[in-house]
Amino acid sequence: MPSLHFRYSAMNAGKSTYLLQVAHNYKENGMDVLLLTSALDGRDGYGVIASRIGLKAEATTYSAETDFDELLQDVNVACVLVDEAQFLSAPQVHQLHKWVHTQKTPVMCFGIRSDFRGEPFPGSATLLALADSLEEIKTICQCGKKATMNIRTDEKGLRVSEGDQVLVGGNNRYRQVCAKCFYN
């Protein structure tokens, strides 16, 4: 039975690489997939899913205004893969959940659970509540422990503890850390 999957981790764990590998596996077996990524992230160009190890693929972008009931209305694919799923709204996650179970097509969402303050993203919180399958993708903190949190840094590399929840950036802006390092 098709499921809504949520694959989550701290920053820099390989979520986009994992997504692109799943897409490759489907395509290698002659099946079509729909790749979706947030319109907020243009670091590698808008409509591009890119991993830090150099893998890339074109994707359809979604925004806060995207109606997934409408977007997926005539889609006929073996799987839908969603990158940067933390940027989904709660209603969008509900739409995806409904689509999975009415259209019998799996959806795999990849994203981070919480922001640099330890606060959940609405999309991630709703995915944690509704997903039929949850998987943590593990990565490590600079101290060697499992990283579960994210911190934001400024241009000088100093930790930032206030600001908007969303500020798109990569290694130049964020680091993954364990809970102990998050609180120290």
PDB file of C-alpha atoms in Angstrom:
ATOM      1  CA  MET A   1       0.000   0.000   0.000  1.00  0.00           C
ATOM      2  CA  PRO A   2       1.441   3.423  -0.944  1.00  0.00           C
ATOM      3  CA  SER A   3       2.582   5.625   1.899  1.00  0.00           C
ATOM      4  CA  LEU A   4       3.594   9.159   2.773  1.00  0.00           C
ATOM      5  CA  HIS A   5       7.232   8.934   3.860  1.00  0.00           C
ATOM      6  CA  PHE A   6       9.216  11.538   5.783  1.00  0.00           C
ATOM      7  CA  ARG A   7      13.003  11.250   5.703  1.00  0.00           C
ATOM      8  CA  TYR A   8      14.435  13.841   8.081  1.00  0.00           C
ATOM      9  CA  SER A   9      17.726  14.876   9.608  1.00  0.00           C
ATOM     10  CA  ALA A  10      19.830  17.784  10.723  1.00  0.00           C
ATOM     11  CA  MET A  11      21.569  19.853   8.034  1.00  0.00           C
ATOM     12  CA  ASN A  12      24.228  18.257   5.854  1.00  0.00           C
ATOM     13  CA  ALA A  13      23.161  14.632   6.266  1.00  0.00           C
ATOM     14  CA  GLY A  14      22.672  13.832   2.587  1.00  0.00           C
ATOM     15  CA  LYS A  15      18.898  14.224   2.235  1.00  0.00           C
ATOM     16  CA  SER A  16      19.082  15.566  -1.324  1.00  0.00           C
ATOM     17  CA  THR A  17      21.606  12.890  -2.276  1.00  0.00           C
ATOM     18  CA  TYR A  18      19.243  10.250  -0.906  1.00  0.00           C
ATOM     19  CA  LEU A  19      16.307  11.764  -2.831  1.00  0.00           C
ATOM     20  CA  LEU A  20      18.293  11.820  -6.078  1.00  0.00           C
ATOM     21  CA  GLN A  21      19.344   8.186  -5.542  1.00  0.00           C
ATOM     22  CA  VAL A  22      15.699   7.169  -5.100  1.00  0.00           C
ATOM     23  CA  ALA A  23      14.806   9.046  -8.307  1.00  0.00           C
ATOM     24  CA  HIS A  24      17.644   7.300 -10.142  1.00  0.00           C
ATOM     25  CA  ASN A  25      16.453   3.884  -8.954  1.00  0.00           C
ATOM     26  CA  TYR A  26      12.911   4.499 -10.220  1.00  0.00           C
ATOM     27  CA  LYS A  27      14.122   5.846 -13.566  1.00  0.00           C
ATOM     28  CA  GLU A  28      16.602   3.004 -14.020  1.00  0.00           C
ATOM     29  CA  ASN A  29      13.629   0.647 -13.757  1.00  0.00           C
ATOM     30  CA  GLY A  30      11.670   2.545 -16.420  1.00  0.00           C
ATOM     31  CA  MET A  31       9.390   4.427 -14.031  1.00  0.00           C
ATOM     32  CA  ASP A  32       8.647   8.145 -14.014  1.00  0.00           C
ATOM     33  CA  VAL A  33       8.921  10.277 -10.884  1.00  0.00           C
ATOM     34  CA  LEU A  34       7.924  13.845 -10.121  1.00  0.00           C
ATOM     35  CA  LEU A  35      10.629  15.850  -8.375  1.00  0.00           C
ATOM     36  CA  LEU A  36       9.491  18.838  -6.319  1.00  0.00           C
ATOM     37  CA  THR A  37      11.590  21.449  -4.532  1.00  0.00           C
ATOM     38  CA  SER A  38      10.886  24.672  -2.709  1.00  0.00           C
ATOM     39  CA  ALA A  39      10.885  27.923  -4.662  1.00  0.00           C
ATOM     40  CA  LEU A  40      12.629  29.449  -1.615  1.00  0.00           C
ATOM     41  CA  ASP A  41      15.918  27.687  -2.381  1.00  0.00           C
ATOM     42  CA  GLY A  42      17.759  29.061  -5.387  1.00  0.00           C
ATOM     43  CA  ARG A  43      21.333  28.312  -4.294  1.00  0.00           C
ATOM     44  CA  ASP A  44      21.898  26.057  -7.329  1.00  0.00           C
ATOM     45  CA  GLY A  45      19.248  27.686  -9.499  1.00  0.00           C
ATOM     46  CA  TYR A  46      15.496  27.628  -9.087  1.00  0.00           C
ATOM     47  CA  GLY A  47      13.900  24.329  -9.930  1.00  0.00           C
ATOM     48  CA  VAL A  48      17.084  22.370  -9.202  1.00  0.00           C
ATOM     49  CA  ILE A  49      17.658  19.744  -6.542  1.00  0.00           C
ATOM     50  CA  ALA A  50      21.379  19.629  -5.847  1.00  0.00           C
ATOM     51  CA  SER A  51      23.451  17.706  -3.351  1.00  0.00           C
ATOM     52  CA  ARG A  52      26.707  18.890  -1.847  1.00  0.00           C
ATOM     53  CA  ILE A  53      28.514  16.000  -3.582  1.00  0.00           C
ATOM     54  CA  GLY A  54      27.590  17.318  -7.016  1.00  0.00           C
ATOM     55  CA  LEU A  55      24.461  15.394  -8.037  1.00  0.00           C
ATOM     56  CA  LYS A  56      21.716  17.541  -9.579  1.00  0.00           C
ATOM     57  CA  ALA A  57      18.305  17.179 -11.205  1.00  0.00           C
ATOM     58  CA  GLU A  58      15.668  19.544 -12.506  1.00  0.00           C
ATOM     59  CA  ALA A  59      12.492  19.767 -10.461  1.00  0.00           C
ATOM     60  CA  THR A  60       9.149  21.500 -10.323  1.00  0.00           C
ATOM     61  CA  THR A  61       9.065  24.210  -7.669  1.00  0.00           C
ATOM     62  CA  TYR A  62       6.393  24.684  -5.043  1.00  0.00           C
ATOM     63  CA  SER A  63       5.680  27.703  -2.868  1.00  0.00           C
ATOM     64  CA  ALA A  64       3.359  28.596  -0.007  1.00  0.00           C
ATOM     65  CA  GLU A  65       0.659  29.256  -2.617  1.00  0.00           C
ATOM     66  CA  THR A  66       0.935  25.856  -4.319  1.00  0.00           C
ATOM     67  CA  ASP A  67      -2.249  23.815  -4.233  1.00  0.00           C
ATOM     68  CA  PHE A  68      -1.108  20.187  -4.407  1.00  0.00           C
ATOM     69  CA  ASP A  69      -4.645  18.990  -5.181  1.00  0.00           C
ATOM     70  CA  GLU A  70      -4.396  21.049  -8.368  1.00  0.00           C
ATOM     71  CA  LEU A  71      -0.699  20.388  -9.103  1.00  0.00           C
ATOM     72  CA  LEU A  72      -1.059  16.608  -8.802  1.00  0.00           C
ATOM     73  CA  GLN A  73      -4.486  16.371 -10.445  1.00  0.00           C
ATOM     74  CA  ASP A  74      -3.332  14.765 -13.708  1.00  0.00           C
ATOM     75  CA  VAL A  75       0.051  13.437 -12.566  1.00  0.00           C
ATOM     76  CA  ASN A  76       0.749   9.830 -13.505  1.00  0.00           C
ATOM     77  CA  VAL A  77       4.048   8.787 -11.955  1.00  0.00           C
ATOM     78  CA  ALA A  78       5.379   5.911  -9.878  1.00  0.00           C
ATOM     79  CA  CYS A  79       6.459   8.221  -7.032  1.00  0.00           C
ATOM     80  CA  VAL A  80       6.553  11.888  -5.999  1.00  0.00           C
ATOM     81  CA  LEU A  81       9.765  13.070  -4.311  1.00  0.00           C
ATOM     82  CA  VAL A  82       9.707  16.327  -2.307  1.00  0.00           C
ATOM     83  CA  ASP A  83      12.927  18.101  -1.305  1.00  0.00           C
ATOM     84  CA  GLU A  84      13.088  20.823   1.381  1.00  0.00           C
ATOM     85  CA  ALA A  85       9.831  19.466   2.852  1.00  0.00           C
ATOM     86  CA  GLN A  86      10.188  21.646   5.952  1.00  0.00           C
ATOM     87  CA  PHE A  87       8.951  24.512   3.760  1.00  0.00           C
ATOM     88  CA  LEU A  88       5.606  22.811   3.102  1.00  0.00           C
ATOM     89  CA  SER A  89       2.633  24.257   4.970  1.00  0.00           C
ATOM     90  CA  ALA A  90       0.464  22.079   7.191  1.00  0.00           C
ATOM     91  CA  PRO A  91      -2.423  22.195   4.656  1.00  0.00           C
ATOM     92  CA  GLN A  92      -0.023  21.134   1.863  1.00  0.00           C
ATOM     93  CA  VAL A  93       1.088  18.105   3.895  1.00  0.00           C
ATOM     94  CA  HIS A  94      -2.573  17.204   4.399  1.00  0.00           C
ATOM     95  CA  GLN A  95      -3.086  17.456   0.619  1.00  0.00           C
ATOM     96  CA  LEU A  96      -0.126  15.154  -0.031  1.00  0.00           C
ATOM     97  CA  HIS A  97      -1.320  12.674   2.588  1.00  0.00           C
ATOM     98  CA  LYS A  98      -4.788  12.585   1.027  1.00  0.00           C
ATOM     99  CA  TRP A  99      -3.329  12.229  -2.487  1.00  0.00           C
ATOM    100  CA  VAL A 100      -1.171   9.250  -1.463  1.00  0.00           C
ATOM    101  CA  HIS A 101      -4.144   7.404  -0.058  1.00  0.00           C
ATOM    102  CA  THR A 102      -6.651   8.263  -2.793  1.00  0.00           C
ATOM    103  CA  GLN A 103      -4.345   7.960  -5.819  1.00  0.00           C
ATOM    104  CA  LYS A 104      -2.328   5.040  -4.420  1.00  0.00           C
ATOM    105  CA  THR A 105       1.012   6.626  -5.316  1.00  0.00           C
ATOM    106  CA  PRO A 106       3.820   7.005  -2.777  1.00  0.00           C
ATOM    107  CA  VAL A 107       5.203  10.400  -1.791  1.00  0.00           C
ATOM    108  CA  MET A 108       8.632  10.683  -0.174  1.00  0.00           C
ATOM    109  CA  CYS A 109       9.407  13.965   1.602  1.00  0.00           C
ATOM    110  CA  PHE A 110      12.928  14.946   2.664  1.00  0.00           C
ATOM    111  CA  GLY A 111      13.651  17.783   5.081  1.00  0.00           C
ATOM    112  CA  ILE A 112      14.862  18.998   8.438  1.00  0.00           C
ATOM    113  CA  ARG A 113      12.703  18.868  11.566  1.00  0.00           C
ATOM    114  CA  SER A 114      13.655  22.064  13.335  1.00  0.00           C
ATOM    115  CA  ASP A 115      15.180  25.466  12.772  1.00  0.00           C
ATOM    116  CA  PHE A 116      18.279  27.066  14.304  1.00  0.00           C
ATOM    117  CA  ARG A 117      16.335  27.862  17.499  1.00  0.00           C
ATOM    118  CA  GLY A 118      15.118  24.288  17.950  1.00  0.00           C
ATOM    119  CA  GLU A 119      11.598  25.210  16.813  1.00  0.00           C
ATOM    120  CA  PRO A 120       9.733  22.876  14.447  1.00  0.00           C
ATOM    121  CA  PHE A 121       8.951  23.902  10.900  1.00  0.00           C
ATOM    122  CA  PRO A 122       5.183  23.644  10.262  1.00  0.00           C
ATOM    123  CA  GLY A 123       5.686  21.250   7.340  1.00  0.00           C
ATOM    124  CA  SER A 124       7.961  18.995   9.355  1.00  0.00           C
ATOM    125  CA  ALA A 125       5.673  18.973  12.389  1.00  0.00           C
ATOM    126  CA  THR A 126       2.725  17.960  10.223  1.00  0.00           C
ATOM    127  CA  LEU A 127       4.782  15.322   8.416  1.00  0.00           C
ATOM    128  CA  LEU A 128       5.833  13.869  11.776  1.00  0.00           C
ATOM    129  CA  ALA A 129       2.137  13.633  12.673  1.00  0.00           C
ATOM    130  CA  LEU A 130       0.796  12.254   9.366  1.00  0.00           C
ATOM    131  CA  ALA A 131       3.585  10.336   7.631  1.00  0.00           C
ATOM    132  CA  ASP A 132       3.013   6.613   7.361  1.00  0.00           C
ATOM    133  CA  SER A 133       6.764   6.039   7.481  1.00  0.00           C
ATOM    134  CA  LEU A 134       9.473   8.008   9.301  1.00  0.00           C
ATOM    135  CA  GLU A 135      13.215   7.619   8.855  1.00  0.00           C
ATOM    136  CA  GLU A 136      15.975   9.605  10.480  1.00  0.00           C
ATOM    137  CA  ILE A 137      18.994  10.126   8.244  1.00  0.00           C
ATOM    138  CA  LYS A 138      21.922  10.343  10.593  1.00  0.00           C
ATOM    139  CA  THR A 139      24.859  12.727  10.521  1.00  0.00           C
ATOM    140  CA  ILE A 140      27.480  13.748  13.048  1.00  0.00           C
ATOM    141  CA  CYS A 141      28.363  16.825  15.079  1.00  0.00           C
ATOM    142  CA  GLN A 142      31.905  18.185  15.036  1.00  0.00           C
ATOM    143  CA  CYS A 143      32.316  16.607  18.509  1.00  0.00           C
ATOM    144  CA  GLY A 144      31.618  13.154  17.033  1.00  0.00           C
ATOM    145  CA  LYS A 145      28.130  12.594  18.504  1.00  0.00           C
ATOM    146  CA  LYS A 146      24.964  12.184  16.441  1.00  0.00           C
ATOM    147  CA  ALA A 147      23.753  15.584  15.222  1.00  0.00           C
ATOM    148  CA  THR A 148      20.047  16.251  15.692  1.00  0.00           C
ATOM    149  CA  MET A 149      19.982  20.063  15.798  1.00  0.00           C
ATOM    150  CA  ASN A 150      20.989  22.953  13.538  1.00  0.00           C
ATOM    151  CA  ILE A 151      22.670  26.244  14.341  1.00  0.00           C
ATOM    152  CA  ARG A 152      22.855  29.350  12.166  1.00  0.00           C
ATOM    153  CA  THR A 153      26.012  31.407  11.858  1.00  0.00           C
ATOM    154  CA  ASP A 154      26.695  34.899  10.599  1.00  0.00           C
ATOM    155  CA  GLU A 155      29.262  35.994   7.996  1.00  0.00           C
ATOM    156  CA  LYS A 156      32.024  35.719  10.621  1.00  0.00           C
ATOM    157  CA  GLY A 157      31.056  32.210  11.649  1.00  0.00           C
ATOM    158  CA  LEU A 158      29.513  33.312  14.951  1.00  0.00           C
ATOM    159  CA  ARG A 159      26.328  31.653  16.153  1.00  0.00           C
ATOM    160  CA  VAL A 160      23.063  33.540  15.593  1.00  0.00           C
ATOM    161  CA  SER A 161      20.163  32.960  17.972  1.00  0.00           C
ATOM    162  CA  GLU A 162      17.549  35.375  16.616  1.00  0.00           C
ATOM    163  CA  GLY A 163      16.038  36.085  13.220  1.00  0.00           C
ATOM    164  CA  ASP A 164      13.484  34.828  10.735  1.00  0.00           C
ATOM    165  CA  GLN A 165      12.840  31.109  10.766  1.00  0.00           C
ATOM    166  CA  VAL A 166      13.730  30.830   7.084  1.00  0.00           C
ATOM    167  CA  LEU A 167      17.074  32.008   5.761  1.00  0.00           C
ATOM    168  CA  VAL A 168      18.234  29.749   2.964  1.00  0.00           C
ATOM    169  CA  GLY A 169      21.875  28.823   3.119  1.00  0.00           C
ATOM    170  CA  GLY A 170      24.297  25.947   3.208  1.00  0.00           C
ATOM    171  CA  ASN A 171      27.566  25.281   4.986  1.00  0.00           C
ATOM    172  CA  ASN A 172      28.280  29.023   5.023  1.00  0.00           C
ATOM    173  CA  ARG A 173      25.177  29.656   7.190  1.00  0.00           C
ATOM    174  CA  TYR A 174      24.357  26.459   9.067  1.00  0.00           C
ATOM    175  CA  ARG A 175      26.014  23.657  10.986  1.00  0.00           C
ATOM    176  CA  GLN A 176      24.610  20.431  12.312  1.00  0.00           C
ATOM    177  CA  VAL A 177      25.242  19.802  16.011  1.00  0.00           C
ATOM    178  CA  CYS A 178      24.325  17.381  18.792  1.00  0.00           C
ATOM    179  CA  ALA A 179      21.968  18.551  21.538  1.00  0.00           C
ATOM    180  CA  LYS A 180      24.839  19.096  23.991  1.00  0.00           C
ATOM    181  CA  CYS A 181      26.684  21.403  21.562  1.00  0.00           C
ATOM    182  CA  PHE A 182      23.387  23.131  20.694  1.00  0.00           C
ATOM    183  CA  TYR A 183      22.924  24.145  24.332  1.00  0.00           C
ATOM    184  CA  ASN A 184      26.584  25.002  25.035  1.00  0.00           C
TER     185      ASN A 184
END
